[in-house]
Amino acid sequence: MKRSIFMEKPVRIYRNEDVKKIVACIPQGHLHTRFIIELSDQVIVLQEATVAGIVRAFALTSLHPTRRYIVLTSQSPENAKKGFAKHQLIESWEGVECISE
């Protein structure tokens, strides 16, 4: 496992062939999609808002002609709109260094 320059926690890099299955579903009694990602060594469940943040970060980097990074950090805005989660992934422009493999 690698350690990232900007995190104190171990970093795992998953290749596409490490992803065994992805299931998107709305559980009974819920309104939002959950994403179940079966990897070679574990299963991860992500909430819809997290995946929306990932998609937003993807669009803001991959589809932008010059932008190389974006950081989304968990914040609890005081004036969040009604119906939004208390914790939001909000853009932060702190400097980062991408890891690669």
PDB file of N, CA, C and O in Angstrom, residues 25-34:
ATOM      1  N   CYS A  25     -28.706   0.674  -6.746  1.00  0.00           N
ATOM      2  CA  CYS A  25     -30.073   0.315  -6.356  1.00  0.00           C
ATOM      3  C   CYS A  25     -30.608   1.320  -5.345  1.00  0.00           C
ATOM      4  O   CYS A  25     -29.840   1.991  -4.661  1.00  0.00           O
ATOM      5  N   ILE A  26     -31.918   1.413  -5.294  1.00  0.00           N
ATOM      6  CA  ILE A  26     -32.586   2.231  -4.287  1.00  0.00           C
ATOM      7  C   ILE A  26     -33.199   1.251  -3.285  1.00  0.00           C
ATOM      8  O   ILE A  26     -34.131   0.520  -3.624  1.00  0.00           O
ATOM      9  N   PRO A  27     -32.658   1.197  -2.065  1.00  0.00           N
ATOM     10  CA  PRO A  27     -33.186   0.247  -1.070  1.00  0.00           C
ATOM     11  C   PRO A  27     -34.640   0.541  -0.717  1.00  0.00           C
ATOM     12  O   PRO A  27     -35.091   1.694  -0.782  1.00  0.00           O
ATOM     13  N   GLN A  28     -35.340  -0.498  -0.357  1.00  0.00           N
ATOM     14  CA  GLN A  28     -36.742  -0.374   0.066  1.00  0.00           C
ATOM     15  C   GLN A  28     -36.848   0.667   1.170  1.00  0.00           C
ATOM     16  O   GLN A  28     -36.065   0.654   2.126  1.00  0.00           O
ATOM     17  N   GLY A  29     -37.765   1.605   1.036  1.00  0.00           N
ATOM     18  CA  GLY A  29     -37.980   2.629   2.047  1.00  0.00           C
ATOM     19  C   GLY A  29     -37.050   3.834   1.929  1.00  0.00           C
ATOM     20  O   GLY A  29     -37.114   4.741   2.742  1.00  0.00           O
ATOM     21  N   HIS A  30     -36.163   3.839   0.947  1.00  0.00           N
ATOM     22  CA  HIS A  30     -35.240   4.955   0.738  1.00  0.00           C
ATOM     23  C   HIS A  30     -35.595   5.680  -0.557  1.00  0.00           C
ATOM     24  O   HIS A  30     -36.284   5.142  -1.414  1.00  0.00           O
ATOM     25  N   LEU A  31     -35.069   6.896  -0.704  1.00  0.00           N
ATOM     26  CA  LEU A  31     -35.331   7.692  -1.902  1.00  0.00           C
ATOM     27  C   LEU A  31     -34.119   7.824  -2.803  1.00  0.00           C
ATOM     28  O   LEU A  31     -34.235   8.219  -3.952  1.00  0.00           O
ATOM     29  N   HIS A  32     -32.944   7.530  -2.256  1.00  0.00           N
ATOM     30  CA  HIS A  32     -31.714   7.781  -2.997  1.00  0.00           C
ATOM     31  C   HIS A  32     -30.975   6.490  -3.319  1.00  0.00           C
ATOM     32  O   HIS A  32     -31.050   5.510  -2.593  1.00  0.00           O
ATOM     33  N   THR A  33     -30.224   6.550  -4.412  1.00  0.00           N
ATOM     34  CA  THR A  33     -29.494   5.382  -4.902  1.00  0.00           C
ATOM     35  C   THR A  33     -28.287   5.082  -4.027  1.00  0.00           C
ATOM     36  O   THR A  33     -27.603   5.989  -3.558  1.00  0.00           O
ATOM     37  N   ARG A  34     -28.034   3.812  -3.813  1.00  0.00           N
ATOM     38  CA  ARG A  34     -26.806   3.325  -3.182  1.00  0.00           C
ATOM     39  C   ARG A  34     -26.005   2.618  -4.265  1.00  0.00           C
ATOM     40  O   ARG A  34     -26.567   2.014  -5.178  1.00  0.00           O
TER      41      ARG A  34
END
